[in-house]
N, CA and C atoms as an extended XYZ file, in Angstrom:
528
Properties=species:S:1:pos:R:3:atomname:S:1:resname:S:1:resid:I:1 pbc="F F F"
N         0.838       -1.189        0.000 N   UNK     1
C         0.000        0.000        0.000 CA  UNK     1
C         0.879        1.247        0.000 C   UNK     1
N         0.628        2.138       -0.945 N   UNK     2
C         1.373        3.390       -1.038 CA  UNK     2
C         0.610        4.489       -0.311 C   UNK     2
N         1.371        5.348        0.390 N   UNK     3
C         0.782        6.463        1.132 CA  UNK     3
C         1.494        7.750        0.746 C   UNK     3
N         0.704        8.796        0.482 N   UNK     4
C         1.235       10.130        0.207 CA  UNK     4
C         0.768       11.052        1.315 C   UNK     4
N         1.709       11.724        1.984 N   UNK     5
C         1.380       12.727        2.999 CA  UNK     5
C         1.595       14.110        2.415 C   UNK     5
N         0.569       14.950        2.508 N   UNK     6
C         0.624       16.337        2.035 CA  UNK     6
C         0.466       17.225        3.257 C   UNK     6
N         1.358       18.209        3.392 N   UNK     7
C         1.298       19.153        4.511 CA  UNK     7
C         0.879       20.504        3.953 C   UNK     7
N        -0.242       21.016        4.456 N   UNK     8
C        -0.835       22.228        3.907 CA  UNK     8
C        -1.006       23.291        4.981 C   UNK     8
N        -0.697       24.525        4.619 N   UNK     9
C        -1.015       25.672        5.445 CA  UNK     9
C        -1.904       26.567        4.599 C   UNK     9
N        -3.186       26.254        4.589 N   UNK    10
C        -4.139       26.926        3.717 CA  UNK    10
C        -4.314       28.404        3.968 C   UNK    10
N        -3.794       28.921        5.075 N   UNK    11
C        -4.001       30.329        5.386 CA  UNK    11
C        -2.963       31.233        4.742 C   UNK    11
N        -1.871       30.663        4.250 N   UNK    12
C        -0.814       31.475        3.663 CA  UNK    12
C        -0.751       31.209        2.169 C   UNK    12
N        -1.179       32.171        1.386 N   UNK    13
C        -1.197       32.020       -0.057 CA  UNK    13
C         0.188       31.666       -0.561 C   UNK    13
N         0.219       30.629       -1.397 N   UNK    14
C         1.477       30.211       -1.980 CA  UNK    14
C         2.266       29.226       -1.141 C   UNK    14
N         1.810       28.901        0.050 N   UNK    15
C         2.511       27.944        0.896 CA  UNK    15
C         1.741       26.635        0.942 C   UNK    15
N         1.795       25.904       -0.165 N   UNK    16
C         1.139       24.605       -0.273 CA  UNK    16
C        -0.328       24.709        0.142 C   UNK    16
N        -1.022       25.651       -0.479 N   UNK    17
C        -2.409       25.909       -0.106 CA  UNK    17
C        -3.432       25.305       -1.058 C   UNK    17
N        -2.978       24.713       -2.174 N   UNK    18
C        -3.912       24.098       -3.098 CA  UNK    18
C        -3.188       23.097       -3.990 C   UNK    18
N        -3.960       22.265       -4.642 N   UNK    19
C        -3.398       21.258       -5.534 CA  UNK    19
C        -2.799       21.961       -6.750 C   UNK    19
N        -1.602       21.545       -7.212 N   UNK    20
C        -0.969       22.205       -8.358 CA  UNK    20
C        -1.825       22.118       -9.621 C   UNK    20
N        -1.846       23.175      -10.391 N   UNK    21
C        -2.649       23.230      -11.610 CA  UNK    21
C        -2.278       22.110      -12.580 C   UNK    21
N        -1.017       21.822      -12.721 N   UNK    22
C        -0.566       20.805      -13.665 CA  UNK    22
C        -0.176       19.501      -12.982 C   UNK    22
N        -0.535       19.332      -11.731 N   UNK    23
C        -0.137       18.153      -10.982 CA  UNK    23
C        -1.119       17.010      -11.108 C   UNK    23
N        -0.621       15.809      -10.836 N   UNK    24
C        -1.489       14.641      -10.756 CA  UNK    24
C        -0.850       13.629       -9.810 C   UNK    24
N        -1.685       12.834       -9.188 N   UNK    25
C        -1.224       11.768       -8.309 CA  UNK    25
C        -1.894       10.493       -8.798 C   UNK    25
N        -1.079        9.466       -9.044 N   UNK    26
C        -1.618        8.206       -9.541 CA  UNK    26
C        -1.063        7.036       -8.750 C   UNK    26
N        -1.901        6.006       -8.607 N   UNK    27
C        -1.500        4.734       -8.011 CA  UNK    27
C        -1.011        4.850       -6.573 C   UNK    27
N        -1.574        5.796       -5.829 N   UNK    28
C        -1.319        5.915       -4.401 CA  UNK    28
C        -2.643        5.608       -3.711 C   UNK    28
N        -2.640        4.607       -2.851 N   UNK    29
C        -3.896        4.156       -2.261 CA  UNK    29
C        -4.391        5.045       -1.120 C   UNK    29
N        -3.479        5.598       -0.330 N   UNK    30
C        -3.873        6.424        0.813 CA  UNK    30
C        -3.229        7.797        0.689 C   UNK    30
N        -4.054        8.830        0.750 N   UNK    31
C        -3.563       10.216        0.744 CA  UNK    31
C        -3.981       10.852        2.063 C   UNK    31
N        -2.993       11.366        2.806 N   UNK    32
C        -3.236       12.081        4.055 CA  UNK    32
C        -2.917       13.550        3.841 C   UNK    32
N        -3.885       14.421        4.061 N   UNK    33
C        -3.665       15.862        3.954 CA  UNK    33
C        -3.656       16.423        5.372 C   UNK    33
N        -2.472       16.809        5.840 N   UNK    34
C        -2.315       17.387        7.173 CA  UNK    34
C        -2.492       18.895        7.052 C   UNK    34
N        -3.622       19.399        7.545 N   UNK    35
C        -3.931       20.821        7.472 CA  UNK    35
C        -3.518       21.483        8.779 C   UNK    35
N        -2.608       22.449        8.696 N   UNK    36
C        -2.121       23.093        9.914 CA  UNK    36
C        -3.004       24.233       10.373 C   UNK    36
N        -3.909       24.678        9.531 N   UNK    37
C        -4.756       25.809        9.877 CA  UNK    37
C        -6.211       25.379        9.869 C   UNK    37
N        -6.828       25.301       11.035 N   UNK    38
C        -8.222       24.876       11.125 CA  UNK    38
C        -9.169       25.853       10.452 C   UNK    38
N        -8.760       27.100       10.283 N   UNK    39
C        -9.626       28.095        9.657 CA  UNK    39
C        -9.696       27.970        8.150 C   UNK    39
N        -8.670       27.384        7.548 N   UNK    40
C        -8.638       27.246        6.096 CA  UNK    40
C        -7.871       25.976        5.763 C   UNK    40
N        -8.572       24.987        5.284 N   UNK    41
C        -7.970       23.675        5.064 CA  UNK    41
C        -7.209       23.559        3.756 C   UNK    41
N        -7.201       24.590        2.951 N   UNK    42
C        -6.496       24.479        1.673 CA  UNK    42
C        -7.339       23.767        0.639 C   UNK    42
N        -6.805       23.656       -0.557 N   UNK    43
C        -7.583       23.131       -1.678 CA  UNK    43
C        -7.170       21.746       -2.114 C   UNK    43
N        -7.178       20.788       -1.211 N   UNK    44
C        -6.767       19.434       -1.558 CA  UNK    44
C        -7.917       18.433       -1.505 C   UNK    44
N        -9.156       18.886       -1.532 N   UNK    45
C       -10.301       18.008       -1.361 CA  UNK    45
C       -10.886       17.399       -2.613 C   UNK    45
N       -10.397       17.763       -3.800 N   UNK    46
C       -10.944       17.213       -5.039 CA  UNK    46
C       -10.381       15.817       -5.256 C   UNK    46
N       -11.189       14.798       -4.998 N   UNK    47
C       -10.737       13.413       -5.086 CA  UNK    47
C       -10.349       13.007       -6.500 C   UNK    47
N       -10.824       13.713       -7.511 N   UNK    48
C       -10.470       13.356       -8.891 CA  UNK    48
C        -9.010       13.663       -9.205 C   UNK    48
N        -8.326       14.412       -8.342 N   UNK    49
C        -6.897       14.688       -8.536 CA  UNK    49
C        -6.017       13.496       -8.161 C   UNK    49
N        -6.606       12.472       -7.535 N   UNK    50
C        -5.829       11.347       -7.026 CA  UNK    50
C        -6.331       10.053       -7.686 C   UNK    50
N        -5.833        9.740       -8.858 N   UNK    51
C        -6.274        8.568       -9.600 CA  UNK    51
C        -5.914        7.290       -8.856 C   UNK    51
N        -6.913        6.476       -8.567 N   UNK    52
C        -6.690        5.207       -7.887 CA  UNK    52
C        -6.684        5.283       -6.376 C   UNK    52
N        -6.922        6.453       -5.805 N   UNK    53
C        -6.910        6.575       -4.344 CA  UNK    53
C        -8.066        5.775       -3.741 C   UNK    53
N        -7.789        5.104       -2.631 N   UNK    54
C        -8.814        4.353       -1.917 CA  UNK    54
C        -9.275        5.078       -0.661 C   UNK    54
N        -8.365        5.872       -0.052 N   UNK    55
C        -8.691        6.650        1.140 CA  UNK    55
C        -8.098        8.047        0.993 C   UNK    55
N        -8.942        9.052        1.134 N   UNK    56
C        -8.499       10.458        1.109 CA  UNK    56
C        -8.807       11.050        2.477 C   UNK    56
N        -7.751       11.175        3.312 N   UNK    57
C        -7.906       11.663        4.680 CA  UNK    57
C        -7.526       13.130        4.788 C   UNK    57
N        -8.334       13.894        5.548 N   UNK    58
C        -7.982       15.260        5.921 CA  UNK    58
C        -7.855       15.279        7.441 C   UNK    58
N        -6.764       15.875        7.904 N   UNK    59
C        -6.422       15.812        9.316 CA  UNK    59
C        -6.324       17.224        9.888 C   UNK    59
N        -6.943       17.464       11.021 N   UNK    60
C        -6.981       18.725       11.775 CA  UNK    60
C        -8.004       19.723       11.246 C   UNK    60
N        -8.206       19.782        9.959 N   UNK    61
C        -9.206       20.664        9.339 CA  UNK    61
C        -9.575       20.035        8.001 C   UNK    61
N       -10.685       20.473        7.421 N   UNK    62
C       -11.141       19.821        6.198 CA  UNK    62
C       -11.758       20.797        5.219 C   UNK    62
N       -11.361       20.642        3.967 N   UNK    63
C       -12.030       21.306        2.860 CA  UNK    63
C       -13.130       20.362        2.369 C   UNK    63
N       -14.051       20.848        1.573 N   UNK    64
C       -15.067       19.992        0.975 CA  UNK    64
C       -14.386       18.934        0.116 C   UNK    64
N       -14.829       17.692        0.254 N   UNK    65
C       -14.346       16.624       -0.616 CA  UNK    65
C       -15.305       16.557       -1.791 C   UNK    65
N       -14.787       16.764       -2.989 N   UNK    66
C       -15.620       16.727       -4.184 CA  UNK    66
C       -15.191       15.577       -5.082 C   UNK    66
N       -16.070       15.197       -5.994 N   UNK    67
C       -15.799       14.136       -6.976 CA  UNK    67
C       -15.383       12.826       -6.324 C   UNK    67
N       -16.035       12.467       -5.218 N   UNK    68
C       -15.693       11.248       -4.493 CA  UNK    68
C       -16.257       10.034       -5.231 C   UNK    68
N       -15.359        9.168       -5.698 N   UNK    69
C       -15.769        7.943       -6.375 CA  UNK    69
C       -16.327        6.950       -5.361 C   UNK    69
N       -17.134        6.021       -5.853 N   UNK    70
C       -17.694        4.991       -4.979 CA  UNK    70
C       -16.608        4.087       -4.410 C   UNK    70
N       -15.448        4.077       -5.034 N   UNK    71
C       -14.335        3.224       -4.593 CA  UNK    71
C       -13.393        3.922       -3.622 C   UNK    71
N       -13.707        5.170       -3.254 N   UNK    72
C       -12.845        5.964       -2.380 CA  UNK    72
C       -13.592        6.314       -1.097 C   UNK    72
N       -12.881        6.252        0.031 N   UNK    73
C       -13.443        6.673        1.315 CA  UNK    73
C       -12.892        8.047        1.658 C   UNK    73
N       -13.778        8.977        2.016 N   UNK    74
C       -13.362       10.290        2.511 CA  UNK    74
C       -13.188       10.185        4.015 C   UNK    74
N       -11.974       10.476        4.509 N   UNK    75
C       -11.704       10.371        5.923 CA  UNK    75
C       -11.453       11.720        6.561 C   UNK    75
N       -11.915       11.864        7.806 N   UNK    76
C       -11.732       13.100        8.561 CA  UNK    76
C       -11.215       12.725        9.949 C   UNK    76
N        -9.975       13.132       10.244 N   UNK    77
C        -9.339       12.780       11.514 CA  UNK    77
C        -9.024       14.038       12.307 C   UNK    77
N        -9.360       14.014       13.603 N   UNK    78
C        -9.100       15.147       14.497 CA  UNK    78
C        -9.700       16.445       13.968 C   UNK    78
N       -10.881       16.342       13.362 N   UNK    79
C       -11.598       17.503       12.839 CA  UNK    79
C       -12.762       17.794       13.778 C   UNK    79
N       -12.878       19.051       14.208 N   UNK    80
C       -13.989       19.471       15.058 CA  UNK    80
C       -14.726       20.599       14.347 C   UNK    80
N       -15.317       20.250       13.215 N   UNK    81
C       -16.038       21.217       12.382 CA  UNK    81
C       -16.968       20.446       11.444 C   UNK    81
N       -17.895       21.147       10.829 N   UNK    82
C       -18.775       20.533        9.840 CA  UNK    82
C       -17.956       20.135        8.617 C   UNK    82
N       -18.317       19.009        7.994 N   UNK    83
C       -17.641       18.546        6.789 CA  UNK    83
C       -18.667       18.259        5.705 C   UNK    83
N       -18.197       18.324        4.444 N   UNK    84
C       -19.099       18.126        3.309 CA  UNK    84
C       -18.426       17.244        2.274 C   UNK    84
N       -19.194       16.305        1.734 N   UNK    85
C       -18.715       15.387        0.718 CA  UNK    85
C       -19.662       15.452       -0.473 C   UNK    85
N       -19.087       15.603       -1.670 N   UNK    86
C       -19.858       15.635       -2.908 CA  UNK    86
C       -19.453       14.428       -3.757 C   UNK    86
N       -20.320       13.423       -3.853 N   UNK    87
C       -19.984       12.251       -4.667 CA  UNK    87
C       -19.816       12.630       -6.141 C   UNK    87
N       -18.984       11.851       -6.831 N   UNK    88
C       -18.780       12.058       -8.260 CA  UNK    88
C       -20.059       11.698       -9.011 C   UNK    88
N       -20.256       12.298      -10.177 N   UNK    89
C       -21.387       11.917      -11.018 CA  UNK    89
C       -21.310       10.420      -11.287 C   UNK    89
N       -22.424        9.752      -11.143 N   UNK    90
C       -22.481        8.312      -11.380 CA  UNK    90
C       -22.125        7.461      -10.180 C   UNK    90
N       -21.625        8.057       -9.102 N   UNK    91
C       -21.300        7.283       -7.893 CA  UNK    91
C       -22.589        6.979       -7.148 C   UNK    91
N       -22.923        5.702       -7.030 N   UNK    92
C       -24.163        5.347       -6.348 CA  UNK    92
C       -23.979        5.150       -4.847 C   UNK    92
N       -22.709        5.194       -4.375 N   UNK    93
C       -22.467        5.057       -2.943 CA  UNK    93
C       -21.368        6.017       -2.504 C   UNK    93
N       -21.365        6.325       -1.203 N   UNK    94
C       -20.335        7.183       -0.617 CA  UNK    94
C       -19.964        6.621        0.748 C   UNK    94
N       -18.654        6.588        1.003 N   UNK    95
C       -18.148        6.110        2.291 CA  UNK    95
C       -17.368        7.209        2.977 C   UNK    95
N       -17.661        7.383        4.270 N   UNK    96
C       -16.977        8.380        5.084 CA  UNK    96
C       -16.444        7.681        6.329 C   UNK    96
N       -15.173        7.950        6.650 N   UNK    97
C       -14.572        7.420        7.871 CA  UNK    97
C       -14.247        8.593        8.787 C   UNK    97
N       -14.588        8.456       10.053 N   UNK    98
C       -14.321        9.488       11.053 CA  UNK    98
C       -13.344        8.923       12.078 C   UNK    98
N       -12.387        9.742       12.487 N   UNK    99
C       -11.452        9.326       13.527 CA  UNK    99
C       -11.262       10.495       14.481 C   UNK    99
N       -11.757       10.306       15.711 N   UNK   100
C       -11.644       11.379       16.696 CA  UNK   100
C       -12.349       12.653       16.197 C   UNK   100
N       -13.493       12.464       15.574 N   UNK   101
C       -14.270       13.552       14.978 CA  UNK   101
C       -15.096       14.242       16.055 C   UNK   101
N       -15.228       15.543       15.976 N   UNK   102
C       -15.947       16.323       16.982 CA  UNK   102
C       -17.437       16.039       17.012 C   UNK   102
N       -17.936       15.787       18.211 N   UNK   103
C       -19.363       15.493       18.406 CA  UNK   103
C       -20.247       16.647       17.941 C   UNK   103
N       -21.478       16.313       17.540 N   UNK   104
C       -22.481       17.321       17.202 CA  UNK   104
C       -22.262       18.047       15.889 C   UNK   104
N       -21.179       17.753       15.189 N   UNK   105
C       -20.917       18.427       13.911 CA  UNK   105
C       -21.703       17.779       12.780 C   UNK   105
N       -21.882       18.519       11.708 N   UNK   106
C       -22.587       18.025       10.526 CA  UNK   106
C       -21.636       17.250        9.628 C   UNK   106
N       -22.111       16.113        9.147 N   UNK   107
C       -21.459       15.378        8.068 CA  UNK   107
C       -22.478       15.387        6.937 C   UNK   107
N       -22.224       16.202        5.920 N   UNK   108
C       -23.154       16.349        4.810 CA  UNK   108
C       -22.621       15.587        3.613 C   UNK   108
N       -23.424       14.670        3.097 N   UNK   109
C       -23.086       13.924        1.885 CA  UNK   109
C       -24.142       14.310        0.866 C   UNK   109
N       -23.738       15.146       -0.069 N   UNK   110
C       -24.707       15.802       -0.948 CA  UNK   110
C       -24.665       15.229       -2.357 C   UNK   110
N       -25.567       14.289       -2.616 N   UNK   111
C       -25.686       13.704       -3.946 CA  UNK   111
C       -26.813       14.311       -4.740 C   UNK   111
N       -27.229       15.501       -4.379 N   UNK   112
C       -28.401       16.120       -5.013 CA  UNK   112
C       -28.020       16.929       -6.254 C   UNK   112
N       -27.308       16.285       -7.188 N   UNK   113
C       -26.974       16.924       -8.470 CA  UNK   113
C       -27.583       16.088       -9.592 C   UNK   113
N       -27.670       16.664      -10.777 N   UNK   114
C       -28.259       15.947      -11.913 CA  UNK   114
C       -27.535       14.651      -12.237 C   UNK   114
N       -26.201       14.633      -12.102 N   UNK   115
C       -25.429       13.447      -12.466 CA  UNK   115
C       -25.311       12.419      -11.365 C   UNK   115
N       -25.851       12.708      -10.196 N   UNK   116
C       -25.688       11.817       -9.058 CA  UNK   116
C       -26.708       10.680       -9.074 C   UNK   116
N       -26.230        9.503       -8.669 N   UNK   117
C       -27.105        8.342       -8.490 CA  UNK   117
C       -27.007        7.819       -7.059 C   UNK   117
N       -26.568        8.679       -6.137 N   UNK   118
C       -26.307        8.272       -4.757 CA  UNK   118
C       -27.530        7.619       -4.116 C   UNK   118
N       -27.336        6.365       -3.670 N   UNK   119
C       -28.419        5.652       -2.996 CA  UNK   119
C       -27.936        4.858       -1.793 C   UNK   119
N       -26.640        4.999       -1.455 N   UNK   120
C       -26.095        4.252       -0.327 CA  UNK   120
C       -24.980        5.052        0.340 C   UNK   120
N       -25.034        5.122        1.684 N   UNK   121
C       -24.055        5.880        2.462 CA  UNK   121
C       -23.569        5.012        3.615 C   UNK   121
N       -22.247        5.002        3.808 N   UNK   122
C       -21.652        4.287        4.941 CA  UNK   122
C       -20.782        5.252        5.726 C   UNK   122
N       -20.987        5.299        7.040 N   UNK   123
C       -20.163        6.125        7.930 CA  UNK   123
C       -19.568        5.194        8.983 C   UNK   123
N       -18.238        5.245        9.112 N   UNK   124
C       -17.555        4.408       10.097 CA  UNK   124
C       -16.669        5.286       10.970 C   UNK   124
N       -16.142        4.708       12.047 N   UNK   125
C       -15.151        5.416       12.839 CA  UNK   125
C       -15.562        5.775       14.241 C   UNK   125
N       -14.958        6.883       14.732 N   UNK   126
C       -15.161        7.307       16.113 CA  UNK   126
C       -15.451        8.800       16.194 C   UNK   126
N       -16.241        9.146       17.221 N   UNK   127
C       -16.590       10.536       17.505 CA  UNK   127
C       -16.140       10.822       18.933 C   UNK   127
N       -15.598       12.026       19.166 N   UNK   128
C       -15.083       12.349       20.504 CA  UNK   128
C       -15.983       13.339       21.234 C   UNK   128
N       -15.929       13.263       22.557 N   UNK   129
C       -16.640       14.176       23.453 CA  UNK   129
C       -15.813       15.465       23.527 C   UNK   129
N       -16.237       16.507       22.841 N   UNK   130
C       -15.448       17.744       22.755 CA  UNK   130
C       -15.719       18.718       23.898 C   UNK   130
N       -16.844       18.561       24.586 N   UNK   131
C       -17.154       19.510       25.661 CA  UNK   131
C       -16.910       18.922       27.052 C   UNK   131
N       -16.286       17.754       27.111 N   UNK   132
C       -15.870       17.117       28.365 CA  UNK   132
C       -17.014       16.928       29.369 C   UNK   132
N       -18.214       16.610       28.874 N   UNK   133
C       -19.338       16.374       29.784 CA  UNK   133
C       -19.645       14.880       29.936 C   UNK   133
N       -18.738       14.037       29.446 N   UNK   134
C       -18.859       12.578       29.516 CA  UNK   134
C       -20.023       12.023       28.705 C   UNK   134
N       -20.561       12.816       27.808 N   UNK   135
C       -21.606       12.366       26.899 CA  UNK   135
C       -21.171       12.756       25.482 C   UNK   135
N       -21.142       11.794       24.594 N   UNK   136
C       -20.778       12.088       23.203 CA  UNK   136
C       -22.055       12.275       22.398 C   UNK   136
N       -22.285       13.493       21.963 N   UNK   137
C       -23.480       13.810       21.184 CA  UNK   137
C       -23.373       13.183       19.798 C   UNK   137
N       -24.510       12.820       19.195 N   UNK   138
C       -24.465       12.252       17.849 CA  UNK   138
C       -24.045       13.293       16.814 C   UNK   138
N       -23.512       12.809       15.709 N   UNK   139
C       -23.253       13.706       14.583 CA  UNK   139
C       -24.580       13.973       13.892 C   UNK   139
N       -24.627       15.010       13.083 N   UNK   140
C       -25.800       15.307       12.265 CA  UNK   140
C       -25.469       14.849       10.846 C   UNK   140
N       -26.027       13.721       10.451 N   UNK   141
C       -25.774       13.154        9.130 CA  UNK   141
C       -26.842       13.653        8.176 C   UNK   141
N       -26.419       14.432        7.196 N   UNK   142
C       -27.341       15.013        6.227 CA  UNK   142
C       -27.015       14.435        4.858 C   UNK   142
N       -27.998       13.777        4.237 N   UNK   143
C       -27.761       13.093        2.971 CA  UNK   143
C       -28.718       13.635        1.915 C   UNK   143
N       -28.162       14.051        0.786 N   UNK   144
C       -28.947       14.423       -0.392 CA  UNK   144
C       -28.866       13.271       -1.375 C   UNK   144
N       -29.998       12.706       -1.749 N   UNK   145
C       -30.007       11.523       -2.605 CA  UNK   145
C       -29.760       11.881       -4.069 C   UNK   145
N       -29.401       10.866       -4.838 N   UNK   146
C       -29.175       11.036       -6.268 CA  UNK   146
C       -30.476       11.185       -7.029 C   UNK   146
N       -30.350       11.534       -8.280 N   UNK   147
C       -31.508       11.741       -9.152 CA  UNK   147
C       -32.245       10.420       -9.373 C   UNK   147
N       -33.550       10.467       -9.248 N   UNK   148
C       -34.445        9.333       -9.483 CA  UNK   148
C       -34.255        8.178       -8.499 C   UNK   148
N       -33.712        8.462       -7.336 N   UNK   149
C       -33.518        7.444       -6.306 CA  UNK   149
C       -34.782        7.345       -5.451 C   UNK   149
N       -35.250        6.113       -5.237 N   UNK   150
C       -36.436        5.885       -4.421 CA  UNK   150
C       -36.110        5.230       -3.081 C   UNK   150
N       -34.916        4.626       -2.968 N   UNK   151
C       -34.519        3.957       -1.736 CA  UNK   151
C       -33.114        4.386       -1.365 C   UNK   151
N       -32.904        4.772       -0.120 N   UNK   152
C       -31.592        5.157        0.380 CA  UNK   152
C       -31.186        4.188        1.479 C   UNK   152
N       -29.999        3.586        1.341 N   UNK   153
C       -29.443        2.700        2.366 CA  UNK   153
C       -28.405        3.476        3.157 C   UNK   153
N       -28.545        3.483        4.482 N   UNK   154
C       -27.600        4.175        5.355 CA  UNK   154
C       -27.081        3.179        6.382 C   UNK   154
N       -25.759        3.095        6.485 N   UNK   155
C       -25.112        2.231        7.466 CA  UNK   155
C       -24.129        3.104        8.229 C   UNK   155
N       -24.339        3.265        9.526 N   UNK   156
C       -23.445        4.106       10.319 CA  UNK   156
C       -23.007        3.383       11.582 C   UNK   156
N       -21.710        3.483       11.857 N   UNK   157
C       -21.143        2.877       13.057 CA  UNK   157
C       -21.066        3.877       14.205 C   UNK   157
N       -21.497        5.109       13.965 N   UNK   158
C       -21.490        6.143       14.998 CA  UNK   158
C       -22.917        6.643       15.200 C   UNK   158
N       -23.195        7.140       16.403 N   UNK   159
C       -24.517        7.702       16.681 CA  UNK   159
C       -24.746        8.912       15.785 C   UNK   159
N       -25.910        8.950       15.160 N   UNK   160
C       -26.185       10.028       14.201 CA  UNK   160
C       -27.662       10.374       14.184 C   UNK   160
N       -27.930       11.654       13.979 N   UNK   161
C       -29.266       12.130       13.669 CA  UNK   161
C       -29.312       12.292       12.161 C   UNK   161
N       -30.242       11.627       11.512 N   UNK   162
C       -30.280       11.568       10.053 CA  UNK   162
C       -31.327       12.516        9.477 C   UNK   162
N       -30.908       13.288        8.481 N   UNK   163
C       -31.823       14.114        7.696 CA  UNK   163
C       -31.583       13.777        6.231 C   UNK   163
N       -32.651       13.496        5.494 N   UNK   164
C       -32.539       13.105        4.091 CA  UNK   164
C       -33.238       14.147        3.233 C   UNK   164
N       -32.554       14.524        2.155 N   UNK   165
C       -33.118       15.487        1.203 CA  UNK   165
C       -33.162       14.837       -0.171 C   UNK   165
N       -34.333       14.825       -0.751 N   UNK   166
C       -34.486       14.233       -2.084 CA  UNK   166
C       -33.935       15.178       -3.148 C   UNK   166
N       -33.407       14.600       -4.195 N   UNK   167
C       -32.899       15.360       -5.331 CA  UNK   167
C       -34.056       16.140       -5.953 C   UNK   167
N       -33.896       17.444       -6.068 N   UNK   168
C       -34.963       18.313       -6.592 CA  UNK   168
C       -35.302       17.997       -8.034 C   UNK   168
N       -34.385       17.404       -8.774 N   UNK   169
C       -34.613       17.099      -10.189 CA  UNK   169
C       -35.080       15.671      -10.408 C   UNK   169
N       -35.427       14.993       -9.337 N   UNK   170
C       -35.808       13.580       -9.431 CA  UNK   170
C       -37.177       13.433      -10.067 C   UNK   170
N       -37.277       12.405      -10.920 N   UNK   171
C       -38.552       12.050      -11.509 CA  UNK   171
C       -39.044       10.718      -10.939 C   UNK   171
N       -38.490       10.315       -9.796 N   UNK   172
C       -38.854        9.052       -9.170 CA  UNK   172
C       -40.339        9.042       -8.834 C   UNK   172
N       -40.958        7.880       -8.988 N   UNK   173
C       -42.370        7.761       -8.699 CA  UNK   173
C       -42.655        7.881       -7.204 C   UNK   173
N       -41.691        7.457       -6.379 N   UNK   174
C       -41.868        7.487       -4.930 CA  UNK   174
C       -40.792        8.350       -4.289 C   UNK   174
N       -41.151        9.030       -3.233 N   UNK   175
C       -40.176        9.809       -2.479 CA  UNK   175
C       -39.295        8.885       -1.655 C   UNK   175
N       -38.107        9.373       -1.341 N   UNK   176
C       -37.206        8.601       -0.497 CA  UNK   176
C       -37.774        8.583        0.907 C   UNK   176
């Protein structure tokens, strides 16, 4: 298994704050993006920049993960903020892994685009008690389904409050 570690300081323009315009990454299974600035995670969230990636992790802070293939897991480690995942067109499933993720934050998986066929979501991992009250609040899992989807499968290993939004352009006979 090949691993690529990227160190980003998204708050300082020109200091490894975004993916290179002419760059590409191929045949690396795990990509870890270490974000040093929680206020600005930099521009490394486009999963289509990493051909063949199986896990795309953002650590300490997170930018939106876009173009997430069904074969790739979006990971968020030591993040205490809302996160957003946009599946690639044609991806019928999305996987998210959480590690030491802040309680009560939103995990939004938005498949509500014309090209989306999202009908299955998996969330794995751990959530941490950030307010030290010995109770770990559930995450807020918000899922936008793909176009013409009538059934949504959700599998989560963490406590979650689920909100589902149907694709506005859906011609499905039945609502999700």
